Backbone as a printed PyTorch tensor [residue, N CA C, xyz], in Angstrom:
tensor([[[ 77.9640,  17.4010,  34.8010],
         [ 76.9370,  16.3840,  34.6380],
         [ 77.6020,  15.0450,  34.3840]],

        [[ 77.1570,  14.0490,  35.1080],
         [ 77.6830,  12.7100,  34.9170],
         [ 76.5730,  11.7080,  35.0720]],

        [[ 76.9390,  10.4280,  35.0110],
         [ 75.9550,   9.3780,  35.1950],
         [ 75.1920,   9.0310,  33.9340]],

        [[ 75.5370,   9.7030,  32.8300],
         [ 74.7710,   9.4430,  31.6220],
         [ 75.3520,   8.3220,  30.7840]],

        [[ 76.5360,   7.8150,  31.1020],
         [ 77.1770,   6.7780,  30.2980],
         [ 76.3410,   5.5170,  30.1940]],

        [[ 75.9120,   5.0190,  31.3200],
         [ 75.1180,   3.7800,  31.3300],
         [ 73.7710,   4.0060,  30.6490]],

        [[ 73.1250,   5.1240,  30.9420],
         [ 71.8280,   5.4140,  30.3330],
         [ 71.9460,   5.5580,  28.8220]],

        [[ 72.9830,   6.2430,  28.3710],
         [ 73.1930,   6.4180,  26.9410],
         [ 73.4780,   5.0740,  26.2710]],

        [[ 74.2720,   4.2290,  26.9380],
         [ 74.5580,   2.8930,  26.4230],
         [ 73.2690,   2.0850,  26.2950]],

        [[ 72.4520,   2.0660,  27.3500],
         [ 71.1930,   1.3160,  27.3180],
         [ 70.2740,   1.8440,  26.2340]],

        [[ 70.2070,   3.1600,  26.0750],
         [ 69.3460,   3.7610,  25.0520],
         [ 69.8320,   3.3850,  23.6540]],

        [[ 71.1420,   3.3570,  23.4670],
         [ 71.7080,   3.0410,  22.1590],
         [ 71.4970,   1.5770,  21.8000]],

        [[ 71.6580,   0.6970,  22.7610],
         [ 71.6130,  -0.7350,  22.5040],
         [ 70.2020,  -1.2970,  22.5760]],

        [[ 69.3440,  -0.6880,  23.3500],
         [ 68.0040,  -1.2220,  23.5910],
         [ 67.1990,  -1.2530,  22.3010]],

        [[ 66.6590,  -2.4240,  21.9610],
         [ 65.8850,  -2.5910,  20.7290],
         [ 64.5290,  -1.9150,  20.8150]],

        [[ 63.9700,  -1.8060,  22.0050],
         [ 62.6320,  -1.2380,  22.1380],
         [ 62.6380,   0.2690,  21.9710]],

        [[ 63.8030,   0.9000,  22.0380],
         [ 63.8490,   2.3540,  21.9000],
         [ 64.0990,   2.7880,  20.4660]],

        [[ 64.0850,   1.8770,  19.5220],
         [ 64.3420,   2.2130,  18.1220],
         [ 63.3140,   3.2030,  17.6100]],

        [[ 62.0910,   3.1060,  18.0760],
         [ 61.0350,   4.0000,  17.6260],
         [ 61.2220,   5.4280,  18.1100]],

        [[ 62.1930,   5.6690,  18.9670],
         [ 62.4210,   7.0060,  19.5080],
         [ 63.1190,   7.8970,  18.5060]],

        [[ 63.6030,   9.0360,  18.9990],
         [ 64.2650,   9.9900,  18.1160],
         [ 65.6380,   9.4710,  17.7120]],

        [[ 66.1120,   9.9090,  16.5680],
         [ 67.3670,   9.4260,  16.0000],
         [ 68.5400,  10.1010,  16.6980]],

        [[ 69.6250,   9.3280,  16.8720],
         [ 70.8570,   9.8890,  17.3800],
         [ 70.8940,  10.0550,  18.8830]],

        [[ 69.9750,   9.5040,  19.6090],
         [ 70.0060,   9.6070,  21.0560],
         [ 69.6090,  10.9690,  21.5800]],

        [[ 68.9560,  11.7760,  20.7610],
         [ 68.5550,  13.1080,  21.2090],
         [ 67.5500,  13.0250,  22.3500]],

        [[ 66.7050,  12.0030,  22.3320],
         [ 65.7360,  11.8650,  23.4170],
         [ 66.4600,  11.6140,  24.7310]],

        [[ 67.5460,  10.8220,  24.7000],
         [ 68.3080,  10.5540,  25.9140],
         [ 69.0200,  11.8180,  26.3750]],

        [[ 69.5510,  12.5990,  25.4350],
         [ 70.2160,  13.8400,  25.8180],
         [ 69.2410,  14.7930,  26.4810]],

        [[ 68.0380,  14.8450,  25.9750],
         [ 67.0190,  15.7000,  26.5910],
         [ 66.6980,  15.2350,  28.0030]],

        [[ 66.6120,  13.9140,  28.1800],
         [ 66.3440,  13.3790,  29.5170],
         [ 67.4670,  13.7420,  30.4770]],

        [[ 68.7050,  13.6400,  29.9880],
         [ 69.8540,  13.9460,  30.8350],
         [ 69.8550,  15.4210,  31.2110]],

        [[ 69.6070,  16.2910,  30.2410],
         [ 69.5740,  17.7180,  30.5240],
         [ 68.4390,  18.0750,  31.4750]],

        [[ 67.3170,  17.4230,  31.3300],
         [ 66.1760,  17.7060,  32.1950],
         [ 66.4250,  17.2190,  33.6140]],

        [[ 67.2420,  16.1820,  33.7630],
         [ 67.4960,  15.6110,  35.0800],
         [ 68.3570,  16.5340,  35.9280]],

        [[ 69.2620,  17.2430,  35.3080],
         [ 70.1080,  18.1600,  36.0680],
         [ 71.3660,  17.4740,  36.5560]],

        [[ 71.9020,  17.9580,  37.6880],
         [ 73.1430,  17.4200,  38.2370],
         [ 72.9400,  16.0180,  38.7900]],

        [[ 73.9720,  15.1930,  38.6070],
         [ 73.9140,  13.8230,  39.0880],
         [ 74.4930,  13.7510,  40.4900]],

        [[ 74.0710,  12.7820,  41.2410],
         [ 74.5850,  12.6070,  42.5940],
         [ 75.9650,  11.9600,  42.5260]],

        [[ 76.6120,  11.9060,  43.6620],
         [ 77.9390,  11.3100,  43.7450],
         [ 77.8650,   9.8180,  43.4040]],

        [[ 76.8070,   9.1690,  43.8440],
         [ 76.6480,   7.7430,  43.5470],
         [ 76.5200,   7.5100,  42.0470]],

        [[ 75.7860,   8.4020,  41.3630],
         [ 75.6520,   8.2810,  39.9140],
         [ 76.9930,   8.4740,  39.2250]],

        [[ 77.7820,   9.4230,  39.7220],
         [ 79.1150,   9.6710,  39.1550],
         [ 79.9910,   8.4270,  39.2980]],

        [[ 79.9630,   7.8140,  40.4760],
         [ 80.7790,   6.6260,  40.7230],
         [ 80.3050,   5.4690,  39.8430]],

        [[ 78.9950,   5.2640,  39.7900],
         [ 78.4530,   4.1870,  38.9680],
         [ 78.8010,   4.3960,  37.5000]],

        [[ 78.7770,   5.6540,  37.0510],
         [ 79.1100,   5.9510,  35.6610],
         [ 80.5770,   5.6670,  35.3810]],

        [[ 81.4610,   6.0600,  36.2980],
         [ 82.8880,   5.8220,  36.0760],
         [ 83.1930,   4.3230,  36.0880]],

        [[ 82.5130,   3.5640,  36.9470],
         [ 82.7010,   2.1100,  36.9660],
         [ 82.2220,   1.5100,  35.6500]],

        [[ 81.0940,   1.9830,  35.1630],
         [ 80.5530,   1.4700,  33.9050],
         [ 81.4890,   1.7700,  32.7420]],

        [[ 82.0050,   2.9970,  32.6860],
         [ 82.8800,   3.3890,  31.5810],
         [ 84.1490,   2.5480,  31.5800]],

        [[ 84.6520,   2.1850,  32.7430],
         [ 85.8900,   1.4190,  32.8280],
         [ 85.6700,  -0.0910,  32.7240]],

        [[ 84.4460,  -0.5390,  32.7850],
         [ 84.1820,  -1.9790,  32.7830],
         [ 84.2840,  -2.5550,  31.3670]],

        [[ 84.5530,  -3.8620,  31.3180],
         [ 84.6740,  -4.5790,  30.0550],
         [ 83.2940,  -5.0510,  29.6260]],

        [[ 82.9010,  -4.6980,  28.4070],
         [ 81.6310,  -5.1480,  27.8480],
         [ 81.9680,  -6.0630,  26.6800]],

        [[ 81.6390,  -7.3480,  26.7910],
         [ 81.9860,  -8.2870,  25.7190],
         [ 81.1930,  -8.0000,  24.4490]],

        [[ 81.8820,  -8.1720,  23.3230],
         [ 81.2310,  -7.9430,  22.0350],
         [ 80.5120,  -9.1960,  21.5460]],

        [[ 80.9960, -10.3660,  21.9250],
         [ 80.3430, -11.6260,  21.5790],
         [ 80.1950, -12.4520,  22.8530]],

        [[ 79.3520, -13.4560,  22.7980],
         [ 79.1760, -14.3070,  23.9770],
         [ 80.4120, -15.1540,  24.2530]],

        [[ 81.2680, -15.3220,  23.2440],
         [ 82.5180, -16.0460,  23.4650],
         [ 83.4470, -15.2650,  24.3870]],

        [[ 83.3020, -13.9410,  24.4250],
         [ 84.1330, -13.1020,  25.2800],
         [ 83.7120, -13.1590,  26.7470]],

        [[ 82.5530, -13.6950,  27.0360],
         [ 82.0790, -13.7950,  28.4170],
         [ 82.8380, -14.9210,  29.0980]],

        [[ 83.4840, -14.6000,  30.2360],
         [ 84.3310, -15.5900,  30.8920],
         [ 83.5310, -16.6220,  31.6850]],

        [[ 82.6240, -16.1880,  32.5160],
         [ 81.8780, -17.1040,  33.3770],
         [ 80.4020, -17.0890,  32.9980]],

        [[ 80.1140, -17.5400,  31.8170],
         [ 78.7370, -17.4860,  31.3220],
         [ 77.8090, -18.3470,  32.1690]],

        [[ 78.2910, -19.5220,  32.5930],
         [ 77.4510, -20.4130,  33.4020],
         [ 77.0880, -19.7680,  34.7350]],

        [[ 78.0600, -19.1210,  35.3650],
         [ 77.7890, -18.4490,  36.6380],
         [ 76.8100, -17.2910,  36.4380]],

        [[ 76.9710, -16.5710,  35.3420],
         [ 76.0700, -15.4500,  35.0650],
         [ 74.6430, -15.9370,  34.8350]],

        [[ 74.5090, -17.0310,  34.1050],
         [ 73.1790, -17.5960,  33.8740],
         [ 72.5720, -18.0330,  35.2000]],

        [[ 73.3970, -18.6230,  36.0620],
         [ 72.9240, -19.0450,  37.3840],
         [ 72.4470, -17.8390,  38.1930]],

        [[ 73.1780, -16.7340,  38.1160],
         [ 72.7810, -15.5150,  38.8360],
         [ 71.4600, -14.9780,  38.3090]],

        [[ 71.2940, -15.0400,  36.9990],
         [ 70.0650, -14.5140,  36.3970],
         [ 68.8710, -15.3720,  36.7940]],

        [[ 69.0300, -16.6930,  36.7080],
         [ 67.9020, -17.5740,  37.0070],
         [ 67.5620, -17.6110,  38.4880]],

        [[ 68.5250, -17.3250,  39.3440],
         [ 68.2410, -17.3180,  40.7810],
         [ 67.8430, -15.9250,  41.2690]],

        [[ 67.6390, -14.9910,  40.3530],
         [ 67.1710, -13.6250,  40.6350],
         [ 68.1230, -12.8520,  41.5470]],

        [[ 69.4220, -13.1600,  41.4400],
         [ 70.4030, -12.4000,  42.2110],
         [ 70.6920, -11.0880,  41.4970]],

        [[ 71.5060, -10.2450,  42.1300],
         [ 71.8250,  -8.9230,  41.5930],
         [ 72.5730,  -9.0520,  40.2660]],

        [[ 72.0550,  -8.3890,  39.2250],
         [ 72.6760,  -8.4580,  37.9030],
         [ 73.0890,  -7.0790,  37.4060]],

        [[ 73.3000,  -6.1380,  38.3150],
         [ 73.6400,  -4.7770,  37.8900],
         [ 74.9940,  -4.7050,  37.1960]],

        [[ 75.9430,  -5.5640,  37.5910],
         [ 77.2680,  -5.5000,  36.9810],
         [ 77.3870,  -6.3630,  35.7250]],

        [[ 76.3030,  -6.9810,  35.2880],
         [ 76.3120,  -7.7320,  34.0340],
         [ 75.8710,  -6.7840,  32.9190]],

        [[ 76.8430,  -6.1170,  32.3130],
         [ 76.5370,  -5.0650,  31.3440],
         [ 76.1220,  -5.6080,  29.9860]],

        [[ 76.3980,  -6.8630,  29.7160],
         [ 76.0800,  -7.4090,  28.3990],
         [ 74.6500,  -7.9250,  28.3050]],

        [[ 73.8630,  -7.8360,  29.3630],
         [ 72.4720,  -8.2980,  29.3170],
         [ 71.6730,  -7.5430,  28.2670]],

        [[ 71.9130,  -6.2530,  28.1610],
         [ 71.1680,  -5.4390,  27.2060],
         [ 71.5160,  -5.8320,  25.7750]],

        [[ 72.7820,  -6.1030,  25.5160],
         [ 73.2250,  -6.4420,  24.1610],
         [ 72.6270,  -7.7690,  23.7140]],

        [[ 72.6130,  -8.7550,  24.5930],
         [ 72.1500, -10.0900,  24.2220],
         [ 70.6410, -10.2270,  24.2480]],

        [[ 69.9560,  -9.2610,  24.8190],
         [ 68.5030,  -9.3370,  24.9040],
         [ 68.0390, -10.0510,  26.1600]],

        [[ 68.9670, -10.4570,  27.0040],
         [ 68.5970, -11.1520,  28.2340],
         [ 67.8720, -10.2300,  29.2030]],

        [[ 68.1930,  -8.9480,  29.1530],
         [ 67.5420,  -8.0020,  30.0590],
         [ 66.0520,  -7.9320,  29.7490]],

        [[ 65.7120,  -7.9000,  28.4650],
         [ 64.3070,  -7.8610,  28.0450],
         [ 63.6080,  -9.1610,  28.4330]],

        [[ 64.2750, -10.3090,  28.1870],
         [ 63.6990, -11.6050,  28.5440],
         [ 63.4970, -11.7180,  30.0420]],

        [[ 64.4450, -11.1790,  30.8080],
         [ 64.3630, -11.2250,  32.2610],
         [ 63.1620, -10.4390,  32.7550]],

        [[ 62.9240,  -9.2720,  32.1700],
         [ 61.7760,  -8.4710,  32.5950],
         [ 60.4700,  -9.1500,  32.2110]],

        [[ 60.4400,  -9.8390,  31.0630],
         [ 59.2330, -10.5630,  30.6560],
         [ 58.9260, -11.7050,  31.6130]],

        [[ 59.9570, -12.4430,  32.0200],
         [ 59.7160, -13.5590,  32.9310],
         [ 59.2940, -13.0630,  34.2980]],

        [[ 59.8460, -11.9330,  34.7380],
         [ 59.4370, -11.3830,  36.0280],
         [ 57.9740, -10.9820,  35.9900]],

        [[ 57.5410, -10.3350,  34.9150],
         [ 56.1470,  -9.9050,  34.8370],
         [ 55.2160, -11.1060,  34.7190]],

        [[ 55.6220, -12.1500,  33.9850],
         [ 54.7610, -13.3300,  33.8610],
         [ 54.6760, -14.0820,  35.1790]],

        [[ 55.7770, -14.1080,  35.9480],
         [ 55.7290, -14.7620,  37.2500],
         [ 54.8240, -13.9920,  38.1940]],

        [[ 54.8570, -12.6720,  38.1240],
         [ 53.9940, -11.8510,  38.9690],
         [ 52.5330, -12.1090,  38.6240]],

        [[ 52.2180, -12.2100,  37.3130],
         [ 50.8420, -12.4790,  36.8920],
         [ 50.3770, -13.8340,  37.3930]],

        [[ 51.2390, -14.8480,  37.2790],
         [ 50.8420, -16.1840,  37.7190],
         [ 50.6460, -16.2220,  39.2260]],

        [[ 51.4550, -15.4610,  39.9600],
         [ 51.2930, -15.3940,  41.4070],
         [ 49.9680, -14.7290,  41.7580]],

        [[ 49.6270, -13.6430,  41.0620],
         [ 48.3560, -12.9580,  41.2900],
         [ 47.1850, -13.8670,  40.9470]],

        [[ 47.2940, -14.6090,  39.8390],
         [ 46.2320, -15.5310,  39.4410],
         [ 46.0360, -16.6200,  40.4920]],

        [[ 47.1390, -17.1080,  41.0530],
         [ 47.0490, -18.1500,  42.0730],
         [ 46.3540, -17.6210,  43.3230]],

        [[ 46.6560, -16.3670,  43.7000],
         [ 46.0070, -15.7750,  44.8660],
         [ 44.5170, -15.6080,  44.6240]],

        [[ 44.1470, -15.1590,  43.4430],
         [ 42.7340, -14.9810,  43.1150],
         [ 42.0280, -16.3280,  43.1260]],

        [[ 42.6750, -17.3540,  42.5790],
         [ 42.0870, -18.6900,  42.5330],
         [ 41.8740, -19.2240,  43.9430]],

        [[ 42.8560, -19.0220,  44.8440],
         [ 42.6910, -19.5180,  46.2060],
         [ 41.5720, -18.7710,  46.9210]],

        [[ 41.4220, -17.4730,  46.6480],
         [ 40.3140, -16.7090,  47.2200],
         [ 38.9830, -17.2510,  46.7250]],

        [[ 38.8920, -17.5780,  45.4410],
         [ 37.6590, -18.1160,  44.8750],
         [ 37.3470, -19.4810,  45.4720]],

        [[ 38.3940, -20.2910,  45.7000],
         [ 38.1840, -21.5980,  46.3030],
         [ 37.6080, -21.4590,  47.7070]],

        [[ 38.1400, -20.5060,  48.4660],
         [ 37.6360, -20.2820,  49.8150],
         [ 36.1950, -19.8050,  49.7720]],

        [[ 35.8730, -18.9380,  48.8340],
         [ 34.5080, -18.4380,  48.7010],
         [ 33.5570, -19.5720,  48.3370]],

        [[ 33.9650, -20.4420,  47.4190],
         [ 33.0800, -21.5200,  46.9790],
         [ 32.8520, -22.5250,  48.1020]],

        [[ 33.8530, -22.7360,  48.9660],
         [ 33.6750, -23.6500,  50.0880],
         [ 32.6340, -23.1180,  51.0610]],

        [[ 32.6380, -21.8230,  51.3110],
         [ 31.6810, -21.2470,  52.2440],
         [ 30.2830, -21.2120,  51.6420]],

        [[ 30.1630, -21.1600,  50.3250],
         [ 28.8590, -21.1180,  49.6730],
         [ 28.1700, -22.4750,  49.6780]],

        [[ 28.9090, -23.5660,  49.7590],
         [ 28.3260, -24.8980,  49.7070],
         [ 27.4110, -25.1780,  50.8950]],

        [[ 27.5430, -24.4610,  51.9640],
         [ 26.7770, -24.7030,  53.1760],
         [ 25.3160, -24.2860,  53.0170]],

        [[ 25.0310, -23.2470,  52.2550],
         [ 23.6910, -22.6890,  52.1330],
         [ 22.7880, -23.6050,  51.3030]],

        [[ 21.6070, -24.0300,  51.8390],
         [ 20.7110, -24.9150,  51.0880],
         [ 20.1040, -24.2520,  49.8530]],

        [[ 19.8970, -22.9490,  49.8830],
         [ 19.3470, -22.2600,  48.7180],
         [ 20.3110, -22.3620,  47.5340]],

        [[ 21.5980, -22.2980,  47.8360],
         [ 22.5970, -22.4340,  46.7780],
         [ 22.5920, -23.8470,  46.1980]],

        [[ 22.3670, -24.8210,  47.0620],
         [ 22.2960, -26.2030,  46.5720],
         [ 21.1230, -26.3600,  45.6120]],

        [[ 20.0060, -25.7210,  45.9700],
         [ 18.8100, -25.8140,  45.1340],
         [ 19.0610, -25.1780,  43.7640]],

        [[ 19.6870, -23.9930,  43.7600],
         [ 19.9750, -23.3320,  42.4810],
         [ 20.9910, -24.1350,  41.6800]],

        [[ 21.9310, -24.7640,  42.3740],
         [ 22.9200, -25.5830,  41.6730],
         [ 22.2360, -26.7700,  40.9960]],

        [[ 21.2690, -27.3770,  41.6980],
         [ 20.5360, -28.4940,  41.1040],
         [ 19.7360, -28.0360,  39.8940]],

        [[ 19.1120, -26.8540,  40.0120],
         [ 18.3380, -26.3120,  38.8850],
         [ 19.2400, -26.0760,  37.6800]],

        [[ 20.4110, -25.4910,  37.9400],
         [ 21.3530, -25.2260,  36.8480],
         [ 21.8220, -26.5270,  36.2100]],

        [[ 22.0730, -27.5410,  37.0290],
         [ 22.5130, -28.8300,  36.4920],
         [ 21.4130, -29.4420,  35.6270]],

        [[ 20.1660, -29.3530,  36.0960],
         [ 19.0370, -29.8820,  35.3290],
         [ 18.9000, -29.1240,  34.0140]],

        [[ 19.0790, -27.8000,  34.0870],
         [ 18.9850, -26.9600,  32.8860],
         [ 20.0450, -27.3770,  31.8610]],

        [[ 21.2720, -27.5760,  32.3470],
         [ 22.3580, -27.9910,  31.4580],
         [ 22.0470, -29.3430,  30.8150]],

        [[ 21.5190, -30.2450,  31.6250],
         [ 21.1800, -31.5740,  31.1180],
         [ 20.1080, -31.4750,  30.0320]],

        [[ 19.0800, -30.6650,  30.2910],
         [ 18.0100, -30.4760,  29.3030],
         [ 18.5490, -29.8400,  28.0220]],

        [[ 19.4350, -28.8590,  28.1760],
         [ 20.0350, -28.2130,  27.0030],
         [ 20.8210, -29.2240,  26.1760]],

        [[ 21.5730, -30.0910,  26.8410],
         [ 22.3270, -31.1210,  26.1220],
         [ 21.3790, -32.0520,  25.3710]],

        [[ 20.2520, -32.3760,  26.0060],
         [ 19.2650, -33.2450,  25.3760],
         [ 18.7100, -32.5970,  24.1040]],

        [[ 18.3700, -31.3070,  24.1920],
         [ 17.8410, -30.5710,  23.0390],
         [ 18.8880, -30.5010,  21.9310]],

        [[ 20.1270, -30.2430,  22.3220],
         [ 21.1980, -30.1660,  21.3250],
         [ 21.3600, -31.4990,  20.6010]],

        [[ 21.2860, -32.5940,  21.3390],
         [ 21.4150, -33.9150,  20.7270],
         [ 20.2710, -34.1760,  19.7470]],

        [[ 19.0510, -33.7880,  20.1320],
         [ 17.9050, -33.9590,  19.2360],
         [ 18.0890, -33.1500,  17.9540]],

        [[ 18.6010, -31.9380,  18.0900],
         [ 18.8230, -31.0970,  16.9060],
         [ 19.9080, -31.6850,  16.0140]],

        [[ 20.9300, -32.2910,  16.6240],
         [ 21.9750, -32.9450,  15.8290],
         [ 21.3750, -34.0710,  14.9870]],

        [[ 20.5190, -34.8560,  15.6140],
         [ 19.8620, -35.9530,  14.9010],
         [ 18.9870, -35.4190,  13.7670]],

        [[ 18.2760, -34.3190,  14.0150],
         [ 17.4070, -33.7370,  12.9890],
         [ 18.2300, -33.2310,  11.8060]],

        [[ 19.4090, -32.6850,  12.0860],
         [ 20.2590, -32.1820,  11.0000],
         [ 20.7640, -33.3140,  10.1110]],

        [[ 20.8950, -34.4990,  10.6740],
         [ 21.3760, -35.6350,   9.8840],
         [ 20.3830, -36.0120,   8.7920]],

        [[ 19.0930, -35.8840,   9.0780],
         [ 18.0670, -36.2730,   8.1040],
         [ 17.5460, -35.0870,   7.3060]],

        [[ 18.0660, -33.9190,   7.5420],
         [ 17.5760, -32.7000,   6.8980],
         [ 17.9330, -32.6870,   5.4100]],

        [[ 17.0090, -32.1970,   4.6080],
         [ 17.2420, -32.0280,   3.1750],
         [ 17.8910, -30.6530,   2.9900]],

        [[ 19.0090, -30.5890,   2.2750],
         [ 19.6660, -29.2980,   2.0730],
         [ 18.7500, -28.2820,   1.3940]],

        [[ 18.9190, -27.0340,   1.7510],
         [ 18.0610, -25.9550,   1.2690],
         [ 18.0970, -25.8480,  -0.2570]],

        [[ 19.2620, -26.0160,  -0.8460],
         [ 19.3910, -25.9050,  -2.3020],
         [ 18.5540, -26.9790,  -3.0010]],

        [[ 18.5860, -28.1970,  -2.4680],
         [ 17.7800, -29.2690,  -3.0680],
         [ 16.2930, -28.9920,  -2.9090]],

        [[ 15.9320, -28.4690,  -1.7400],
         [ 14.5290, -28.1380,  -1.4900],
         [ 14.0330, -27.1130,  -2.5070]],

        [[ 14.8150, -26.0580,  -2.7150],
         [ 14.4320, -25.0070,  -3.6620],
         [ 14.3450, -25.5640,  -5.0800]],

        [[ 15.2880, -26.4240,  -5.4220],
         [ 15.3140, -26.9980,  -6.7670],
         [ 14.0640, -27.8460,  -7.0200]],

        [[ 13.7020, -28.6670,  -6.0220],
         [ 12.4980, -29.4960,  -6.1550],
         [ 11.2610, -28.6220,  -6.2820]],

        [[ 11.2220, -27.5570,  -5.4870],
         [ 10.0820, -26.6400,  -5.5220],
         [  9.9700, -25.9880,  -6.8940]],

        [[ 11.1010, -25.5810,  -7.4390],
         [ 11.1310, -24.9250,  -8.7460],
         [ 10.6880, -25.8940,  -9.8460]],

        [[ 11.1810, -27.1380,  -9.7830],
         [ 10.7960, -28.1460, -10.7760],
         [  9.3070, -28.4790, -10.6780]],

        [[  8.7980, -28.5520,  -9.4570],
         [  7.3710, -28.8500,  -9.2700],
         [  6.5210, -27.7210,  -9.8270]],

        [[  6.9390, -26.5080,  -9.6360],
         [  6.2200, -25.3400, -10.1460],
         [  6.2580, -25.3390, -11.6740]],

        [[  7.4000, -25.7100, -12.2420],
         [  7.5440, -25.7470, -13.6980],
         [  6.6480, -26.8280, -14.3020]],

        [[  6.4720, -27.9560, -13.6390],
         [  5.6160, -29.0430, -14.1370],
         [  4.1420, -28.6370, -14.1080]],

        [[  3.7580, -27.8650, -13.0980],
         [  2.3670, -27.4310, -12.9800],
         [  1.9940, -26.4700, -14.1010]],

        [[  2.8890, -25.6370, -14.5100],
         [  2.6030, -24.6390, -15.5370],
         [  2.5740, -25.2390, -16.9350]],

        [[  3.0570, -26.4030, -17.1730],
         [  3.0780, -27.0270, -18.5000],
         [  1.7730, -27.5320, -18.9050]]])
């Protein structure tokens, strides 16, 4: 069995897997369940085991080039320190957020196309005018209520006056 070096390293270093079982037992179970590794996995594992993994960012020789590779979405498989620095997690977050924004843009353009085709129908124009009039009337009512609240006597004062008036009548 081979190919588990990189997976075990990622499991050990990954912050999101802390909630898992202690000592990497969950990873060992995954490896045992997977069975024999392919030749490509064996080669990738041997390359990983022999590769240099920097302990600090000062040990990284071409940090600027690596950052350029990450931001331009080029292949980052041989950058083994991404997991340690947390860049791998940040990279996955930015990829998912970019995908969401792309999906939102597509939905928005579809809605724009739909709204353009709806403008042609006269019945829609009539309902739009009704809705606009309704909104205008609602704003008018809201403004009137705001004015009424300005001159309103607070409830506590009202109750107090009522209580005092009742007390004067009983005397």
